[in-house]
Amino acid sequence: MPTLNHYLLLAILLFGLGVTGVLIRRNALVILMCVELMLNAANLALVAFGRSGGSLEGQAFAFFSMTVAAAEVAVGLAIVVLIFRHSGSTDLESIRLVGGGAREEQ
Amino acid sequence: MSVESLALPLALIPLLPLLGAVLNGLFGRYTNARLSGALATAAIGGSFLVALNIFLQFNQLPEEGRRFLVNYGPWMHVGSLSLDWSLLLDPLSLLYALFISGVATLIHLYSIGYMGKEPSFARYFAYLNLFSFAMLTLVLGGNYLVMFLGWEGVGLCSYLLIGFWFSDPEKASAGKKAFVVNRIGDFGFLLGAFLLFANLGSLDYGQVQEGMAGLPVGHWLPTAAALLLFVGATGKSAQIPLYVWLPDAMAGPTPVSALIHAATMVTAGLYMIARNHFLYSLAPAALLTVAIVGASTALFAATIGLVQRDIKKVLAYSTVSQLGYMFLAMGVGAYTAGLFHVVTHAFFKALLFLGAGSVIHAMHHVYHKVHDHKRDPQDMRNMGGLAKRLPITYWTFLVATIAIAGFPPFAGFFSKDEILWQVFATGHWPLWLMGLCAAGLTSFYMFRLLFLTFHGTYRGGEAEAAHFHENPLVMTLPLMILAVLSAIAGFWGLPHFLDFAHLGNRFDEFLAPVFHSGSDLALRHAVEAHGNVALEWALALGSIGVATLGLLLARRWYLLKPELADAAARRHPKLHQRLLDKWRVDELYEAVVVKPVAAFSEACSRQVDAGLIDGAVNGTARLAQLAGQGVRRLQSGRLPHYLTAMALGVALLLALVFTR
Amino acid sequence: MEGILFVLLSVLALGGGLWVLLRRSPVDSALGLLTTMVAIAGHYMLLDAPFLAAVQLIVYGGAVIILFLFVIMLLNLRQDRLRARRLAAGRWVYALAGVAVLFCLAGIFLAGGTSGAVDAGPSGTVEAFGEALFRRWVYPFELTSVLLLAALVGAVALTRHAAPKAEDKA
């Protein structure tokens, strides 16, 4: 019989995976996926809290967070497409935000 | 009539022109001049009707009940300062509101004809309406700050309208001059208001009056406050030493000169003194200052007016001179006499300016026809014999000239004579003598103007003269109405020695509820004690005689034997040149005030600004630059670095939560 | 039964997450993400939130993953280039930061701990949840439409206006 602790542990692990993925991967698409992982981990924790706290608020919160995630993916992917058009790859290491804008790393 | 039932109509008086200004300012450029002008005229005309309606109800009230303070809500409440949006209705403010809105309506109407061909008519009418709003706010305001709002507002509109043709640098700089000179006066006004607030803790008229009630005559506080406020009045009402802006203000369109620089705005200083009469009555020294400044200005400006060649300049100096009369009246405590002259002067001086505008408009038209753009359509040396060409303008102008010169039974005689009588009866005979001389000069320069412009033959030749034709009704109708008013307004304030039918001085009675404090009454008793009917008759005949002298001399020099005038000028070339140069007061100010200030500013800009302030600013910038160069390395521009920094930051925050 | 399901679903979720992290090809990563999403939907079922589980499958399993795959196809990323540069240059330092976050979270979890059961709350059936959504949270719910519209406009505007600029560069 899983308890709240189990769910929270799972959520923490998933979240950690997401953070680590965002940090070590260099493909913008995969980084976005890892962000989705983090969001899902947070949603899971919310639903679990709501369930143990005895209200539907956790679920409602998770629901709205999914909406935000959907919007974020749409805009995020648009930006990825833009980066690709701009620099010919989705590699974030090749992007420098200062010193003359994006450029291809040799 | 109650405060509640009065609230809306009273607010409408200033707000209608404001609405007109907003509408014309926003949408005016999509209409034509006729529609835009009609809207503006309707807005101010509405104000006049509302004021008239209030006036009719007002007369049925008992004398004690003729004062309403309507509060529209708080403006600012800070510490002990509490100010409200309030309007004050009493005979004084109603009188001003009436003649301002009335004269303004006529001038708006006139402007439709005068400015009809002007491309930026909407801007013109928006300014004109905005001015009316500010002026009505000034006179209806219930405390010093609302008044100051209007005070600054009329100054702004005056600046905007003087510089209406701002593409001409001379006109733009005339606007600037008016603004700067007025700022000097406004500074005095503000200091006076601050002084009152610092000592009495209120800026409300009623509370200030109560606070003053216990003070002895000659106390320093009312004297200082009255003098500071008077500095403001000298600026706004063009008195020595701040009168210099008004003649230059003639750069604006002529209806503007009529409305702002003759009939209404320049009498704001008089209103302010009348509103603060309780203050001035407690300060004999301040009153004497007002009287001396007024009398000197009346005489001084009249001398300059003698030789000016520009038709509007003559009228401008005449305005300064007439304003001097009003201040003279105020200065001897004859508030109602001064205010009476304000009203009659508003009628005949507005008429004179509009008539001059009518002449200029016609001259302009003729020069346009003959393709001559070099000659000045305002120079009287180019005119002459226009009486036949512009009959309505001529006859109305004649009425106004007789009125200002002081011949009975036209309005100017009653008001001017009342002032001179009061001055004499209160024992200020040197000032009376100055006033009398100025009256003679007034008669001379006004008839000189009349003869040079309308009599004799046209100096541009017969062929050109054929192009003249009278201006349309929209311009001549206001002239005719004002002519009627200039002719009969004097009977509103009939002096008692002429009051054969025992009608009583209705003007005095109307204003009586305002001026009833103890010191005001003391003056009245003094006049009654000194004066007698025989003396009054003598003085009246004396001033008529002086005016006739002026008329005859002008007729001899400028109508019958024009060579005599030139001969006189040749006999006293220095004096003539001095007068033409306006006593060189502008040059004096330039040397004494403007040059040193400019030199000081120049020095500041070079030494203090460039050295100290710029040095400090550049030093700060240099410091920031050095710091930035150091920190720059942190900003690698690589996303993973930023992300890692963010993750570490999150970890740090979490750790903080954890260890707590 | 529930315990077994929980362990199974958790293993699936974490395995999917690791798959996302470690596979070279973005397509593989997307499939790993799909696994995680489905597993989390299962967790929602366990938590008695069937409506949320359905939304999870539709929004994430359906829309989001498909969108990812679609963009991958659209950009037509070349496999060899991807293979060469999978991980960031200083990956161990970066991973350390991620692990630090993980540790801190776990630390809080262990120090604070919770002891709640997860079957206390009301059931998240479609009926109950709909009742709550359209009564109590009706304004936020309506506002999400604005958010989605903004995202839609933003996405369109971003990709559309950049096109000529990219051509200039080329």
mmCIF file of N, CA and C in Angstrom, chain B residues 253-347:
data_model
loop_
_atom_site.group_PDB
_atom_site.id
_atom_site.type_symbol
_atom_site.label_atom_id
_atom_site.label_comp_id
_atom_site.label_asym_id
_atom_site.label_seq_id
_atom_site.Cartn_x
_atom_site.Cartn_y
_atom_site.Cartn_z
ATOM 1 N N PRO B 253 -2.794 86.713 -32.613
ATOM 2 C CA PRO B 253 -3.939 87.135 -33.414
ATOM 3 C C PRO B 253 -4.729 88.221 -32.684
ATOM 4 N N THR B 254 -5.302 89.160 -33.423
ATOM 5 C CA THR B 254 -5.944 90.314 -32.802
ATOM 6 C C THR B 254 -7.108 89.947 -31.868
ATOM 7 N N PRO B 255 -7.975 88.982 -32.216
ATOM 8 C CA PRO B 255 -9.022 88.636 -31.244
ATOM 9 C C PRO B 255 -8.440 88.170 -29.916
ATOM 10 N N VAL B 256 -7.269 87.531 -29.984
ATOM 11 C CA VAL B 256 -6.611 87.106 -28.747
ATOM 12 C C VAL B 256 -6.191 88.322 -27.936
ATOM 13 N N SER B 257 -5.644 89.322 -28.628
ATOM 14 C CA SER B 257 -5.277 90.544 -27.921
ATOM 15 C C SER B 257 -6.510 91.145 -27.273
ATOM 16 N N ALA B 258 -7.627 91.097 -27.974
ATOM 17 C CA ALA B 258 -8.852 91.669 -27.419
ATOM 18 C C ALA B 258 -9.298 90.910 -26.185
ATOM 19 N N LEU B 259 -9.274 89.577 -26.285
ATOM 20 C CA LEU B 259 -9.825 88.777 -25.185
ATOM 21 C C LEU B 259 -8.858 88.728 -24.012
ATOM 22 N N ILE B 260 -7.630 88.312 -24.295
ATOM 23 C CA ILE B 260 -6.714 88.010 -23.209
ATOM 24 C C ILE B 260 -5.982 89.257 -22.743
ATOM 25 N N HIS B 261 -5.470 90.026 -23.723
ATOM 26 C CA HIS B 261 -4.566 91.097 -23.350
ATOM 27 C C HIS B 261 -5.253 92.453 -23.256
ATOM 28 N N ALA B 262 -6.582 92.439 -23.215
ATOM 29 C CA ALA B 262 -7.279 93.698 -22.990
ATOM 30 C C ALA B 262 -8.438 93.512 -22.023
ATOM 31 N N ALA B 263 -9.291 92.535 -22.306
ATOM 32 C CA ALA B 263 -10.545 92.475 -21.557
ATOM 33 C C ALA B 263 -10.448 91.606 -20.314
ATOM 34 N N THR B 264 -9.826 90.452 -20.400
ATOM 35 C CA THR B 264 -9.993 89.517 -19.287
ATOM 36 C C THR B 264 -8.726 89.240 -18.500
ATOM 37 N N MET B 265 -7.759 88.542 -19.134
ATOM 38 C CA MET B 265 -6.657 88.036 -18.331
ATOM 39 C C MET B 265 -5.917 89.134 -17.579
ATOM 40 N N VAL B 266 -5.694 90.255 -18.263
ATOM 41 C CA VAL B 266 -4.913 91.303 -17.609
ATOM 42 C C VAL B 266 -5.666 91.926 -16.439
ATOM 43 N N THR B 267 -6.954 91.647 -16.319
ATOM 44 C CA THR B 267 -7.654 92.160 -15.149
ATOM 45 C C THR B 267 -7.667 91.148 -14.014
ATOM 46 N N ALA B 268 -6.974 90.019 -14.207
ATOM 47 C CA ALA B 268 -6.901 89.018 -13.140
ATOM 48 C C ALA B 268 -6.233 89.594 -11.895
ATOM 49 N N GLY B 269 -5.227 90.443 -12.118
ATOM 50 C CA GLY B 269 -4.559 91.043 -10.960
ATOM 51 C C GLY B 269 -5.513 91.896 -10.146
ATOM 52 N N LEU B 270 -6.403 92.606 -10.856
ATOM 53 C CA LEU B 270 -7.405 93.419 -10.155
ATOM 54 C C LEU B 270 -8.351 92.532 -9.358
ATOM 55 N N TYR B 271 -8.748 91.423 -10.012
ATOM 56 C CA TYR B 271 -9.633 90.486 -9.318
ATOM 57 C C TYR B 271 -8.965 90.001 -8.050
ATOM 58 N N MET B 272 -7.678 89.663 -8.178
ATOM 59 C CA MET B 272 -6.968 89.103 -7.035
ATOM 60 C C MET B 272 -6.941 90.116 -5.888
ATOM 61 N N ILE B 273 -6.688 91.371 -6.215
ATOM 62 C CA ILE B 273 -6.667 92.375 -5.144
ATOM 63 C C ILE B 273 -8.065 92.563 -4.548
ATOM 64 N N ALA B 274 -9.096 92.578 -5.421
ATOM 65 C CA ALA B 274 -10.450 92.740 -4.903
ATOM 66 C C ALA B 274 -10.825 91.549 -4.020
ATOM 67 N N ARG B 275 -10.384 90.363 -4.445
ATOM 68 C CA ARG B 275 -10.686 89.166 -3.653
ATOM 69 C C ARG B 275 -10.000 89.245 -2.295
ATOM 70 N N ASN B 276 -8.834 89.833 -2.247
ATOM 71 C CA ASN B 276 -8.077 89.946 -1.008
ATOM 72 C C ASN B 276 -8.214 91.328 -0.385
ATOM 73 N N HIS B 277 -9.327 91.980 -0.643
ATOM 74 C CA HIS B 277 -9.472 93.351 -0.159
ATOM 75 C C HIS B 277 -9.304 93.426 1.345
ATOM 76 N N PHE B 278 -9.698 92.379 2.054
ATOM 77 C CA PHE B 278 -9.571 92.393 3.521
ATOM 78 C C PHE B 278 -8.104 92.485 3.925
ATOM 79 N N LEU B 279 -7.255 91.864 3.066
ATOM 80 C CA LEU B 279 -5.820 91.885 3.312
ATOM 81 C C LEU B 279 -5.272 93.288 3.089
ATOM 82 N N TYR B 280 -5.665 93.871 1.953
ATOM 83 C CA TYR B 280 -5.127 95.168 1.575
ATOM 84 C C TYR B 280 -5.639 96.272 2.484
ATOM 85 N N SER B 281 -6.879 96.118 2.930
ATOM 86 C CA SER B 281 -7.417 97.156 3.805
ATOM 87 C C SER B 281 -6.686 97.182 5.135
ATOM 88 N N LEU B 282 -6.030 96.062 5.481
ATOM 89 C CA LEU B 282 -5.256 96.023 6.721
ATOM 90 C C LEU B 282 -3.838 96.530 6.505
ATOM 91 N N ALA B 283 -3.479 96.811 5.253
ATOM 92 C CA ALA B 283 -2.090 97.141 4.962
ATOM 93 C C ALA B 283 -2.019 98.456 4.197
ATOM 94 N N PRO B 284 -2.068 99.582 4.874
ATOM 95 C CA PRO B 284 -2.052 100.877 4.182
ATOM 96 C C PRO B 284 -0.797 101.061 3.343
ATOM 97 N N ALA B 285 0.330 100.523 3.816
ATOM 98 C CA ALA B 285 1.572 100.695 3.065
ATOM 99 C C ALA B 285 1.456 99.997 1.718
ATOM 100 N N ALA B 286 0.910 98.775 1.745
ATOM 101 C CA ALA B 286 0.752 98.027 0.502
ATOM 102 C C ALA B 286 -0.217 98.759 -0.416
ATOM 103 N N LEU B 287 -1.281 99.282 0.145
ATOM 104 C CA LEU B 287 -2.265 99.995 -0.663
ATOM 105 C C LEU B 287 -1.636 101.202 -1.344
ATOM 106 N N LEU B 288 -0.805 101.929 -0.561
ATOM 107 C CA LEU B 288 -0.175 103.110 -1.136
ATOM 108 C C LEU B 288 0.756 102.708 -2.280
ATOM 109 N N THR B 289 1.467 101.583 -2.090
ATOM 110 C CA THR B 289 2.329 101.076 -3.158
ATOM 111 C C THR B 289 1.511 100.814 -4.408
ATOM 112 N N VAL B 290 0.367 100.125 -4.208
ATOM 113 C CA VAL B 290 -0.486 99.810 -5.343
ATOM 114 C C VAL B 290 -0.896 101.094 -6.055
ATOM 115 N N ALA B 291 -1.305 102.088 -5.269
ATOM 116 C CA ALA B 291 -1.792 103.326 -5.858
ATOM 117 C C ALA B 291 -0.693 104.028 -6.634
ATOM 118 N N ILE B 292 0.529 104.078 -6.056
ATOM 119 C CA ILE B 292 1.621 104.795 -6.734
ATOM 120 C C ILE B 292 2.010 104.067 -8.011
ATOM 121 N N VAL B 293 2.132 102.735 -7.911
ATOM 122 C CA VAL B 293 2.471 101.959 -9.102
ATOM 123 C C VAL B 293 1.408 102.155 -10.165
ATOM 124 N N GLY B 294 0.143 102.117 -9.735
ATOM 125 C CA GLY B 294 -0.944 102.261 -10.699
ATOM 126 C C GLY B 294 -0.900 103.613 -11.386
ATOM 127 N N ALA B 295 -0.759 104.688 -10.605
ATOM 128 C CA ALA B 295 -0.771 106.023 -11.190
ATOM 129 C C ALA B 295 0.426 106.205 -12.107
ATOM 130 N N SER B 296 1.609 105.722 -11.672
ATOM 131 C CA SER B 296 2.798 105.879 -12.505
ATOM 132 C C SER B 296 2.609 105.129 -13.817
ATOM 133 N N THR B 297 2.091 103.907 -13.722
ATOM 134 C CA THR B 297 1.903 103.125 -14.944
ATOM 135 C C THR B 297 0.932 103.826 -15.869
ATOM 136 N N ALA B 298 -0.148 104.358 -15.304
ATOM 137 C CA ALA B 298 -1.160 105.023 -16.122
ATOM 138 C C ALA B 298 -0.530 106.158 -16.924
ATOM 139 N N LEU B 299 0.306 106.970 -16.264
ATOM 140 C CA LEU B 299 0.903 108.105 -16.941
ATOM 141 C C LEU B 299 2.012 107.675 -17.896
ATOM 142 N N PHE B 300 2.863 106.783 -17.410
ATOM 143 C CA PHE B 300 4.036 106.349 -18.157
ATOM 144 C C PHE B 300 3.639 105.676 -19.467
ATOM 145 N N ALA B 301 2.693 104.718 -19.379
ATOM 146 C CA ALA B 301 2.298 103.993 -20.582
ATOM 147 C C ALA B 301 1.598 104.931 -21.553
ATOM 148 N N ALA B 302 0.851 105.906 -21.019
ATOM 149 C CA ALA B 302 0.151 106.835 -21.899
ATOM 150 C C ALA B 302 1.140 107.636 -22.733
ATOM 151 N N THR B 303 2.292 108.031 -22.127
ATOM 152 C CA THR B 303 3.264 108.814 -22.889
ATOM 153 C C THR B 303 3.811 107.999 -24.044
ATOM 154 N N ILE B 304 4.049 106.683 -23.814
ATOM 155 C CA ILE B 304 4.581 105.865 -24.907
ATOM 156 C C ILE B 304 3.543 105.739 -26.013
ATOM 157 N N GLY B 305 2.269 105.634 -25.567
ATOM 158 C CA GLY B 305 1.205 105.464 -26.551
ATOM 159 C C GLY B 305 1.070 106.636 -27.512
ATOM 160 N N LEU B 306 1.604 107.799 -27.119
ATOM 161 C CA LEU B 306 1.420 109.003 -27.929
ATOM 162 C C LEU B 306 1.995 108.869 -29.331
ATOM 163 N N VAL B 307 3.130 108.170 -29.466
ATOM 164 C CA VAL B 307 3.855 108.236 -30.734
ATOM 165 C C VAL B 307 3.900 106.899 -31.478
ATOM 166 N N GLN B 308 3.351 105.841 -30.896
ATOM 167 C CA GLN B 308 3.455 104.535 -31.568
ATOM 168 C C GLN B 308 2.757 104.566 -32.920
ATOM 169 N N ARG B 309 3.298 103.810 -33.865
ATOM 170 C CA ARG B 309 2.747 103.827 -35.216
ATOM 171 C C ARG B 309 1.920 102.603 -35.513
ATOM 172 N N ASP B 310 2.198 101.527 -34.771
ATOM 173 C CA ASP B 310 1.437 100.290 -34.958
ATOM 174 C C ASP B 310 0.111 100.429 -34.218
ATOM 175 N N ILE B 311 -0.982 100.186 -34.943
ATOM 176 C CA ILE B 311 -2.303 100.425 -34.347
ATOM 177 C C ILE B 311 -2.507 99.589 -33.086
ATOM 178 N N LYS B 312 -1.991 98.353 -33.113
ATOM 179 C CA LYS B 312 -2.182 97.503 -31.937
ATOM 180 C C LYS B 312 -1.282 97.915 -30.783
ATOM 181 N N LYS B 313 -0.109 98.456 -31.120
ATOM 182 C CA LYS B 313 0.805 98.884 -30.049
ATOM 183 C C LYS B 313 0.185 100.038 -29.263
ATOM 184 N N VAL B 314 -0.453 100.971 -29.988
ATOM 185 C CA VAL B 314 -1.115 102.081 -29.296
ATOM 186 C C VAL B 314 -2.142 101.530 -28.323
ATOM 187 N N LEU B 315 -2.928 100.594 -28.825
ATOM 188 C CA LEU B 315 -3.968 100.022 -27.963
ATOM 189 C C LEU B 315 -3.341 99.274 -26.794
ATOM 190 N N ALA B 316 -2.214 98.607 -27.044
ATOM 191 C CA ALA B 316 -1.567 97.860 -25.968
ATOM 192 C C ALA B 316 -1.138 98.805 -24.853
ATOM 193 N N TYR B 317 -0.457 99.921 -25.233
ATOM 194 C CA TYR B 317 -0.030 100.853 -24.191
ATOM 195 C C TYR B 317 -1.229 101.504 -23.537
ATOM 196 N N SER B 318 -2.288 101.704 -24.308
ATOM 197 C CA SER B 318 -3.501 102.230 -23.714
ATOM 198 C C SER B 318 -4.047 101.260 -22.670
ATOM 199 N N THR B 319 -3.973 99.961 -22.968
ATOM 200 C CA THR B 319 -4.435 98.970 -21.997
ATOM 201 C C THR B 319 -3.619 99.043 -20.720
ATOM 202 N N VAL B 320 -2.288 99.097 -20.891
ATOM 203 C CA VAL B 320 -1.425 99.181 -19.710
ATOM 204 C C VAL B 320 -1.824 100.408 -18.888
ATOM 205 N N SER B 321 -2.050 101.517 -19.594
ATOM 206 C CA SER B 321 -2.384 102.757 -18.915
ATOM 207 C C SER B 321 -3.718 102.639 -18.169
ATOM 208 N N GLN B 322 -4.715 102.068 -18.857
ATOM 209 C CA GLN B 322 -6.032 101.931 -18.207
ATOM 210 C C GLN B 322 -5.967 100.983 -17.014
ATOM 211 N N LEU B 323 -5.163 99.926 -17.138
ATOM 212 C CA LEU B 323 -4.989 99.029 -15.992
ATOM 213 C C LEU B 323 -4.379 99.786 -14.825
ATOM 214 N N GLY B 324 -3.494 100.721 -15.162
ATOM 215 C CA GLY B 324 -2.926 101.553 -14.116
ATOM 216 C C GLY B 324 -3.998 102.315 -13.358
ATOM 217 N N TYR B 325 -4.974 102.841 -14.100
ATOM 218 C CA TYR B 325 -6.109 103.496 -13.443
ATOM 219 C C TYR B 325 -6.785 102.588 -12.435
ATOM 220 N N MET B 326 -7.021 101.359 -12.896
ATOM 221 C CA MET B 326 -7.744 100.440 -12.015
ATOM 222 C C MET B 326 -6.951 100.178 -10.749
ATOM 223 N N PHE B 327 -5.620 100.007 -10.902
ATOM 224 C CA PHE B 327 -4.808 99.779 -9.710
ATOM 225 C C PHE B 327 -4.807 101.016 -8.830
ATOM 226 N N LEU B 328 -4.809 102.170 -9.458
ATOM 227 C CA LEU B 328 -4.876 103.405 -8.677
ATOM 228 C C LEU B 328 -6.137 103.399 -7.807
ATOM 229 N N ALA B 329 -7.256 102.996 -8.410
ATOM 230 C CA ALA B 329 -8.500 102.940 -7.648
ATOM 231 C C ALA B 329 -8.392 101.959 -6.505
ATOM 232 N N MET B 330 -7.861 100.764 -6.811
ATOM 233 C CA MET B 330 -7.679 99.767 -5.758
ATOM 234 C C MET B 330 -6.816 100.336 -4.634
ATOM 235 N N GLY B 331 -5.758 101.052 -5.058
ATOM 236 C CA GLY B 331 -4.789 101.541 -4.091
ATOM 237 C C GLY B 331 -5.350 102.569 -3.129
ATOM 238 N N VAL B 332 -6.376 103.295 -3.540
ATOM 239 C CA VAL B 332 -6.974 104.218 -2.574
ATOM 240 C C VAL B 332 -8.176 103.576 -1.890
ATOM 241 N N GLY B 333 -8.327 102.279 -2.096
ATOM 242 C CA GLY B 333 -9.395 101.551 -1.414
ATOM 243 C C GLY B 333 -10.730 101.638 -2.094
ATOM 244 N N ALA B 334 -10.771 102.244 -3.299
ATOM 245 C CA ALA B 334 -12.046 102.352 -4.015
ATOM 246 C C ALA B 334 -12.234 101.111 -4.883
ATOM 247 N N TYR B 335 -12.457 99.973 -4.201
ATOM 248 C CA TYR B 335 -12.494 98.703 -4.936
ATOM 249 C C TYR B 335 -13.598 98.685 -5.982
ATOM 250 N N THR B 336 -14.787 99.149 -5.594
ATOM 251 C CA THR B 336 -15.886 99.047 -6.554
ATOM 252 C C THR B 336 -15.651 99.957 -7.748
ATOM 253 N N ALA B 337 -15.049 101.125 -7.507
ATOM 254 C CA ALA B 337 -14.770 102.015 -8.634
ATOM 255 C C ALA B 337 -13.796 101.346 -9.589
ATOM 256 N N GLY B 338 -12.752 100.713 -9.027
ATOM 257 C CA GLY B 338 -11.787 100.009 -9.873
ATOM 258 C C GLY B 338 -12.446 98.905 -10.666
ATOM 259 N N LEU B 339 -13.300 98.128 -9.998
ATOM 260 C CA LEU B 339 -13.950 97.018 -10.679
ATOM 261 C C LEU B 339 -14.902 97.508 -11.762
ATOM 262 N N PHE B 340 -15.522 98.666 -11.492
ATOM 263 C CA PHE B 340 -16.426 99.220 -12.493
ATOM 264 C C PHE B 340 -15.639 99.561 -13.756
ATOM 265 N N HIS B 341 -14.449 100.107 -13.538
ATOM 266 C CA HIS B 341 -13.623 100.424 -14.705
ATOM 267 C C HIS B 341 -13.167 99.144 -15.404
ATOM 268 N N VAL B 342 -12.931 98.080 -14.628
ATOM 269 C CA VAL B 342 -12.587 96.790 -15.233
ATOM 270 C C VAL B 342 -13.666 96.388 -16.225
ATOM 271 N N VAL B 343 -14.919 96.498 -15.784
ATOM 272 C CA VAL B 343 -16.022 96.032 -16.625
ATOM 273 C C VAL B 343 -16.193 96.928 -17.855
ATOM 274 N N THR B 344 -16.258 98.251 -17.640
ATOM 275 C CA THR B 344 -16.468 99.130 -18.797
ATOM 276 C C THR B 344 -15.279 99.042 -19.740
ATOM 277 N N HIS B 345 -14.071 98.950 -19.154
ATOM 278 C CA HIS B 345 -12.874 98.830 -19.982
ATOM 279 C C HIS B 345 -12.922 97.552 -20.812
ATOM 280 N N ALA B 346 -13.422 96.468 -20.200
ATOM 281 C CA ALA B 346 -13.532 95.209 -20.948
ATOM 282 C C ALA B 346 -14.368 95.431 -22.197
ATOM 283 N N PHE B 347 -15.436 96.179 -22.065
ATOM 284 C CA PHE B 347 -16.301 96.417 -23.222
ATOM 285 C C PHE B 347 -15.607 97.264 -24.269
#
